[in-house]
PDB file of C-alpha atoms and ligand atoms in Angstrom:
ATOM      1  CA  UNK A 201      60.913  60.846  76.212  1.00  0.00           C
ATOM      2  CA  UNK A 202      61.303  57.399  77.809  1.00  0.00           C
ATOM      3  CA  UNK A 203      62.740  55.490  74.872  1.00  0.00           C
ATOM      4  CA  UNK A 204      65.312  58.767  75.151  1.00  0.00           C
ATOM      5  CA  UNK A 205      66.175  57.908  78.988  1.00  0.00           C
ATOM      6  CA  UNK A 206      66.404  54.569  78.123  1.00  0.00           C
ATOM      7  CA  UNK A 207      68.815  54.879  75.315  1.00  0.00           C
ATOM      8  CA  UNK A 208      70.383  57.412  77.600  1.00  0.00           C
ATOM      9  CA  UNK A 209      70.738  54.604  80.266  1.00  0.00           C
ATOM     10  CA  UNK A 210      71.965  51.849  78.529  1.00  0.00           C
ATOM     11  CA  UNK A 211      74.275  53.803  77.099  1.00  0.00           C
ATOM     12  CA  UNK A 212      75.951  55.072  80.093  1.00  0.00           C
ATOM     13  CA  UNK A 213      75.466  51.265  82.129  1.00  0.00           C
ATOM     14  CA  UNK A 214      77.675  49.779  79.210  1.00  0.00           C
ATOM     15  CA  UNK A 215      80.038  53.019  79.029  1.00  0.00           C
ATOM     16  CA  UNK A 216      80.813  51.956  82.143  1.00  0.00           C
ATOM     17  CA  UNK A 217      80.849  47.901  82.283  1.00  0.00           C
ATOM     18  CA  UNK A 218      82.521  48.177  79.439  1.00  0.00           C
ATOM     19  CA  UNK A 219      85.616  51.346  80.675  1.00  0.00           C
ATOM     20  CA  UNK A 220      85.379  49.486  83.962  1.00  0.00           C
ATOM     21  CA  UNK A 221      86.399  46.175  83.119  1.00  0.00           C
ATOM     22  CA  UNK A 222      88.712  47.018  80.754  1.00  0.00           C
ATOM     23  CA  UNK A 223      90.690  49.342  83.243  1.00  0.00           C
ATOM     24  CA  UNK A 224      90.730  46.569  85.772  1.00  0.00           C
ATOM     25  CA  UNK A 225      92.043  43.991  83.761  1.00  0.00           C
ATOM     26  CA  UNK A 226      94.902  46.293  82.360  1.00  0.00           C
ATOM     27  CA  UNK A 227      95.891  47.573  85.806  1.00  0.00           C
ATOM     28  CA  UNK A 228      95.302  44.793  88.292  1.00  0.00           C
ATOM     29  CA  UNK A 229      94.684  41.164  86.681  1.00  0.00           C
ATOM     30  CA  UNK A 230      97.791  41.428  83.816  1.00  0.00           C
ATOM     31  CA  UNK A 231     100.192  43.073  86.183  1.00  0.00           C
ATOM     32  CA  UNK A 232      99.527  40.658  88.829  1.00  0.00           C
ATOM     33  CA  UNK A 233      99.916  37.766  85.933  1.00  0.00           C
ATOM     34  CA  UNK A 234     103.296  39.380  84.529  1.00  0.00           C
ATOM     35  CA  UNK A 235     104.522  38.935  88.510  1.00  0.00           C
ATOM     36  CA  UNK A 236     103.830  35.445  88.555  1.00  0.00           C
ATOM     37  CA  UNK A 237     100.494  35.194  90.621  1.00  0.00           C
ATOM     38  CA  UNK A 238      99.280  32.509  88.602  1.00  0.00           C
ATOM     39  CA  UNK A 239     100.506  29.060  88.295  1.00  0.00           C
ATOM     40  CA  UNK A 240      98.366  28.044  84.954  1.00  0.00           C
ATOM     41  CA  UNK A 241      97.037  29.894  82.302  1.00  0.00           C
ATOM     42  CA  UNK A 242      93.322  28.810  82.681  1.00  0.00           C
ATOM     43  CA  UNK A 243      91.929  31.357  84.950  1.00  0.00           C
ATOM     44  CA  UNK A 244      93.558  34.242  82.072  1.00  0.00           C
ATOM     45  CA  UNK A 245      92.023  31.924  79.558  1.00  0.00           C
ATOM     46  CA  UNK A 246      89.012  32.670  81.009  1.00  0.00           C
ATOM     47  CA  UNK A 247      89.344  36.777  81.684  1.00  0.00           C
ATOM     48  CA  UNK A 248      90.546  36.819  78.493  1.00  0.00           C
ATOM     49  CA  UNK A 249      87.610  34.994  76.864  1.00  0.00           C
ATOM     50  CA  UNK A 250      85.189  37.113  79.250  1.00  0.00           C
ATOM     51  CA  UNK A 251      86.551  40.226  78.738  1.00  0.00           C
ATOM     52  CA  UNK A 252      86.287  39.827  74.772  1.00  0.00           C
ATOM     53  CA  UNK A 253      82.650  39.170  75.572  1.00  0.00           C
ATOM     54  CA  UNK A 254      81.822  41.834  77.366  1.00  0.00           C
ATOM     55  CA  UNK A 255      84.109  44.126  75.243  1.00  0.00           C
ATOM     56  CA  UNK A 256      81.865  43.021  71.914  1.00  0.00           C
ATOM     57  CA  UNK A 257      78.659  43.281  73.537  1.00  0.00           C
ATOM     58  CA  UNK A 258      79.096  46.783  74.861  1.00  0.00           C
ATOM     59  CA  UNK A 259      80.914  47.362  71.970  1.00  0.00           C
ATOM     60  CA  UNK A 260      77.513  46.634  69.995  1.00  0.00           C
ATOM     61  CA  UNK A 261      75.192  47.956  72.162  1.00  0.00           C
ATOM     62  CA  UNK A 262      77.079  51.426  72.379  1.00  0.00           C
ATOM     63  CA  UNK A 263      76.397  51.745  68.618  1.00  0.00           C
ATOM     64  CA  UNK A 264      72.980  50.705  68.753  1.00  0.00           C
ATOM     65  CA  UNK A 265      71.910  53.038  71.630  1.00  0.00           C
ATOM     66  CA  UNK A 266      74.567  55.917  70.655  1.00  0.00           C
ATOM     67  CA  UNK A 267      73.605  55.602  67.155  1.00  0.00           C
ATOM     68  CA  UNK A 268      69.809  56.294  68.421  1.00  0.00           C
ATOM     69  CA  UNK A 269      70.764  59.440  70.276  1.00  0.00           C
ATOM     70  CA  UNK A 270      72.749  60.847  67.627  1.00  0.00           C
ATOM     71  CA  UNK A 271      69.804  60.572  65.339  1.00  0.00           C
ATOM     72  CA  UNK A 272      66.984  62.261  67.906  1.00  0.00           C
ATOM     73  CA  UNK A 273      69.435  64.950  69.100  1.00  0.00           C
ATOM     74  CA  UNK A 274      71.496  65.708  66.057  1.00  0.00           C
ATOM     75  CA  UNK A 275      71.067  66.278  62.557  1.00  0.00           C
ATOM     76  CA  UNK A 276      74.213  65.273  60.025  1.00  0.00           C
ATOM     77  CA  UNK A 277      74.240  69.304  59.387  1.00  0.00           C
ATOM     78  CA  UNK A 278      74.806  69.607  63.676  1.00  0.00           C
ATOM     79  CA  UNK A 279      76.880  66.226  64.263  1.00  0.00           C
ATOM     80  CA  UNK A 280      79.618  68.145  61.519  1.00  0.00           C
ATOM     81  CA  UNK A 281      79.383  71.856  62.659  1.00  0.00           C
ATOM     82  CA  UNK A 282      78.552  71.693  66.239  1.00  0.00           C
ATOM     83  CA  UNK A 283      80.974  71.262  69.459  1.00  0.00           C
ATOM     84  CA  UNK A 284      78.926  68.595  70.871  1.00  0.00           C
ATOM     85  CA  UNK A 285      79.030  67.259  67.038  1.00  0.00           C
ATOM     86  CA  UNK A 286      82.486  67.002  67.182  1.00  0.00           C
ATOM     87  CA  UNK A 287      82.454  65.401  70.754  1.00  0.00           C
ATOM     88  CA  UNK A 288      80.084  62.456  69.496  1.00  0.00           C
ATOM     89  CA  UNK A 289      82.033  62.008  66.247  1.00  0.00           C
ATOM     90  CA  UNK A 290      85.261  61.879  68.317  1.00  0.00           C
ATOM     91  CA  UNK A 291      83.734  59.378  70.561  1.00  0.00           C
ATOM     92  CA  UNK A 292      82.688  57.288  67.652  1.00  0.00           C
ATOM     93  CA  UNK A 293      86.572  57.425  66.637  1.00  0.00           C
ATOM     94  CA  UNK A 294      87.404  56.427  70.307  1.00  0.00           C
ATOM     95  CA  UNK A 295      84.835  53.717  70.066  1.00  0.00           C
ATOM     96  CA  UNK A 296      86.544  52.421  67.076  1.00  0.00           C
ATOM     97  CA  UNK A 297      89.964  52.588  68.748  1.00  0.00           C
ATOM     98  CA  UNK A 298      88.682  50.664  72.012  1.00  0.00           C
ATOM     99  CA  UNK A 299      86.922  47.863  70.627  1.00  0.00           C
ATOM    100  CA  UNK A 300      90.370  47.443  68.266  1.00  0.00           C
ATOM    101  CA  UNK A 301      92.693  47.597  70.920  1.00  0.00           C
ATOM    102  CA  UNK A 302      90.974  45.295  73.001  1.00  0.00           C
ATOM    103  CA  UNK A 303      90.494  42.857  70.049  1.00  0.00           C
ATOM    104  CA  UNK A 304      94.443  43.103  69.506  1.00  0.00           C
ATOM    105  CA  UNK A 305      95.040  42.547  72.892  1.00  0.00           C
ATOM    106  CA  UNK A 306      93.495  39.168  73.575  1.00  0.00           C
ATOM    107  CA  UNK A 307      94.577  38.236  70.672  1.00  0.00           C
ATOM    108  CA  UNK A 308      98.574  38.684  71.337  1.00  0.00           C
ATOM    109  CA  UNK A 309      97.513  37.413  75.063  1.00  0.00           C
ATOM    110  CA  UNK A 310      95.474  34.192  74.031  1.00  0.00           C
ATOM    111  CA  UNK A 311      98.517  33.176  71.269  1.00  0.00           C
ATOM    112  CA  UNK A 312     101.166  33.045  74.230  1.00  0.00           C
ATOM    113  CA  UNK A 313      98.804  31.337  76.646  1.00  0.00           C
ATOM    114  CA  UNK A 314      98.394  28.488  73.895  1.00  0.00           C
ATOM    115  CA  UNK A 315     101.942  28.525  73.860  1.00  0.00           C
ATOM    116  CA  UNK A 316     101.677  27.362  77.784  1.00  0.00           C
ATOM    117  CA  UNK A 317     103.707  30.798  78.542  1.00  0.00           C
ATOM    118  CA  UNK A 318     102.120  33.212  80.966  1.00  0.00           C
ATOM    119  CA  UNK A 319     104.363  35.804  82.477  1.00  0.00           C
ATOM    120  CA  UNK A 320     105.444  37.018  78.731  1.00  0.00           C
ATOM    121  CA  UNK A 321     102.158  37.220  77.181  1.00  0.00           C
ATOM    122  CA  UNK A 322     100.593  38.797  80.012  1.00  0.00           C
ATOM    123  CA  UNK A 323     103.884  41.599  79.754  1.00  0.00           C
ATOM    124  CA  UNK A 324     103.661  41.983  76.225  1.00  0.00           C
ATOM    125  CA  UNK A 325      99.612  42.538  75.643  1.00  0.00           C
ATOM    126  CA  UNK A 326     100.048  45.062  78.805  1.00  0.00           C
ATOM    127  CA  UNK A 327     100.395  47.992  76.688  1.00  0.00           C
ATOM    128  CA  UNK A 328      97.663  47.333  74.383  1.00  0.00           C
ATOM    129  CA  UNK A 329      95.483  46.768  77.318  1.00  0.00           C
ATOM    130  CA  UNK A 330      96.485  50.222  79.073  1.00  0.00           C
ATOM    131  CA  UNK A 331      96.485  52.025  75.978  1.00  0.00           C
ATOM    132  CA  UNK A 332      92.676  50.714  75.696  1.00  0.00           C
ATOM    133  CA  UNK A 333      91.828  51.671  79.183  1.00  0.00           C
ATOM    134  CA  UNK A 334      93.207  55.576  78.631  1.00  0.00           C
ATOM    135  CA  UNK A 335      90.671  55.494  75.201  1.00  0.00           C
ATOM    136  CA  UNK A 336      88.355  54.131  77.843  1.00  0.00           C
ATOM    137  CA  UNK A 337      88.870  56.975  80.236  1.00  0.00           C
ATOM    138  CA  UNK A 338      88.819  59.631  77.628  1.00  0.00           C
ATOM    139  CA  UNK A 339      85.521  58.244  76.350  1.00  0.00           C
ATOM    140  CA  UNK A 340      83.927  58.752  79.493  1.00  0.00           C
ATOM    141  CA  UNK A 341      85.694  62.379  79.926  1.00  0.00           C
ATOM    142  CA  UNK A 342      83.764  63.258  76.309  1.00  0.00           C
ATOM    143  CA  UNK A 343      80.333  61.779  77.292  1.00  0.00           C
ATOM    144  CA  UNK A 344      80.995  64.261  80.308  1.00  0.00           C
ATOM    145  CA  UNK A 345      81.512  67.203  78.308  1.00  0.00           C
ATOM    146  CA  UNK A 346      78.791  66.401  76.425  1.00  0.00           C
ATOM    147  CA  UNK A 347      75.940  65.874  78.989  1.00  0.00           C
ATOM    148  CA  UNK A 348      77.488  69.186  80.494  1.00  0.00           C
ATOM    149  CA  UNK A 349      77.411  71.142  77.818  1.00  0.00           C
ATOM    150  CA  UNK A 350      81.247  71.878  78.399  1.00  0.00           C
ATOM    151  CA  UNK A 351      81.652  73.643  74.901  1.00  0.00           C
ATOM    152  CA  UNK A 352      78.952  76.391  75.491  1.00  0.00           C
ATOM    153  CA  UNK A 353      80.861  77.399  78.726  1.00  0.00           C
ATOM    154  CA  UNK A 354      84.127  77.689  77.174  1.00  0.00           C
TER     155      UNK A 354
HETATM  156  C1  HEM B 573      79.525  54.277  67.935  1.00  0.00           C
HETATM  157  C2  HEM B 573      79.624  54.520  69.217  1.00  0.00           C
HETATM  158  C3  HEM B 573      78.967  55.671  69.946  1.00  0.00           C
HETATM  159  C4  HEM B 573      78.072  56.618  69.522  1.00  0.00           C
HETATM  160  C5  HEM B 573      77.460  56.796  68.137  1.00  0.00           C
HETATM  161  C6  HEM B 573      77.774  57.459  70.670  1.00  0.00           C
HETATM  162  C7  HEM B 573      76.913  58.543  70.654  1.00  0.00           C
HETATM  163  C8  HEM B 573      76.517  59.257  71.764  1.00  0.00           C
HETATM  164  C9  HEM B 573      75.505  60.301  71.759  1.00  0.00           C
HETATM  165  C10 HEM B 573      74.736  60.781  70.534  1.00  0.00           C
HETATM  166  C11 HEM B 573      75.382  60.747  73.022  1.00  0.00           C
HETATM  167  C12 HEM B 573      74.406  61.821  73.531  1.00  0.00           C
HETATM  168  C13 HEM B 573      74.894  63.170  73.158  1.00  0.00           C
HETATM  169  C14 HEM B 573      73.982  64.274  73.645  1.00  0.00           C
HETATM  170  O1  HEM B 573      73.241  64.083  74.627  1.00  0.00           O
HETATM  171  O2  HEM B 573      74.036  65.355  73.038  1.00  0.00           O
HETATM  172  C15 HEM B 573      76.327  60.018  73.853  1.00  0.00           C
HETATM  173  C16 HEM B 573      76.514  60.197  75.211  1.00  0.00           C
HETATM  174  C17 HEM B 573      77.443  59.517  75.972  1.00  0.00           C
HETATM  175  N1  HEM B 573      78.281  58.509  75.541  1.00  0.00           N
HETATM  176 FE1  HEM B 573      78.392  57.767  73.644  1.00  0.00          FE
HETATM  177  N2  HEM B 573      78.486  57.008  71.746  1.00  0.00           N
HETATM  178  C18 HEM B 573      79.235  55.929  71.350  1.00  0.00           C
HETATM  179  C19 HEM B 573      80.098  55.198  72.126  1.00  0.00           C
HETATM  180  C20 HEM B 573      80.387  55.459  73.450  1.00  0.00           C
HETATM  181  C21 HEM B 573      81.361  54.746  74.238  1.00  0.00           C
HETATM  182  C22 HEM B 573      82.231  53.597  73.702  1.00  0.00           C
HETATM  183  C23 HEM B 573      81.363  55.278  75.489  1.00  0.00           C
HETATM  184  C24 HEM B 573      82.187  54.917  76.714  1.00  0.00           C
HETATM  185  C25 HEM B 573      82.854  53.801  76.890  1.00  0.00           C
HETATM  186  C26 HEM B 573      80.346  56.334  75.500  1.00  0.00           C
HETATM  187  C27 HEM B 573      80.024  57.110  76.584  1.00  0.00           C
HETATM  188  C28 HEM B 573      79.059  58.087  76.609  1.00  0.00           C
HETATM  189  C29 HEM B 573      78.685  58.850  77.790  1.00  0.00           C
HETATM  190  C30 HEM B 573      79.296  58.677  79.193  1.00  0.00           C
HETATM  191  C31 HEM B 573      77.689  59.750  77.383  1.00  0.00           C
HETATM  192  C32 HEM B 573      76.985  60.798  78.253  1.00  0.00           C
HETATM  193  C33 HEM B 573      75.894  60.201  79.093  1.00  0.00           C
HETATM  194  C34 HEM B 573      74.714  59.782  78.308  1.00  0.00           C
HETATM  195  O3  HEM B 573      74.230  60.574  77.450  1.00  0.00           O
HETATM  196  O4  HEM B 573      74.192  58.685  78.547  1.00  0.00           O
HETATM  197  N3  HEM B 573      79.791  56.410  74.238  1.00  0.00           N
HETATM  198  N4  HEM B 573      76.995  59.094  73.059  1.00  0.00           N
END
């Protein structure tokens, strides 16, 4: 029961860190570096860096405590012909997709920097970085389903 609320917990703290800063670095720190608000590259050097951190880390920890919960609440016979089956193997495909686009991201964004550019790095990883904050957004929409047991309504 408790190591269930804990996993349960965790999982949602770093569902959120992890949505939350992604989201805010795609729609307020790169557009404001795209516009010029920074005159050197450090301080993106440094979101960047931190970002890719916290991206891993929740990135491992998701899979840790999600893997956990699938295993106490779901056999492989419910995880493939269940709704809320479907919903946690979709948001293991999302999962996949975040942690990827992020990765992708930094990496187009931390090649330009080096190149001492800023305005045209920070323009062209914008779209990976937005594209990851949706995935982020629709991962959060599917834990909701899930922990309201949308599918049996419908
Ligand atoms: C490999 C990665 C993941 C696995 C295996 C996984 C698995 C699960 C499982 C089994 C549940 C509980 C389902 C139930 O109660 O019936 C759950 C809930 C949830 N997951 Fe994930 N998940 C993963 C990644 C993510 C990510 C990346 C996010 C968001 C960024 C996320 C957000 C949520 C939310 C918001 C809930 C509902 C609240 C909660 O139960 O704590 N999950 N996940």
């Amino acid at each position: 029961m408790i190591d269930t609320f804990l996993a349960q917990a965790v999982h949602l703290v770093f569902a959120a860190i992890w949505a939350g800063s992604v989201f805010y670095v795609a729609f307020v720190v790169l557009p404001l570096a795209r516009d010029g608000a920074f005159n050197t590259t450090k301080p993106l050097e440094a979101i960047s860096g931190k970002l890719t951190l916290i991206s891993r880390t929740s990135a491992l920890v998701l899979l840790l405590t999600g893997g956990y919960l699938a295993e106490s609440h779901y056999t492989s016979e419910t995880l493939v012909n269940t709704p809320n089956g479907h919903l946690v193997l979709s948001m293991v495909a999302l999962w996949l997709l975040l942690a990827g686009l992020v990765e992708v991201g930094a990496k187009r964004l931390e090649a330009g920097l080096n190149g001492k550019k800023l305005r045209e790095p920070a323009a062209d990883a914008l779209g990976l970085y937005r594209a990851a904050a949706i995935v982020g957004i629709a991962l959060l929409v599917v834990g909701g389903a899930i922990t309201s047991n949308l599918a049996a309504a419908l």
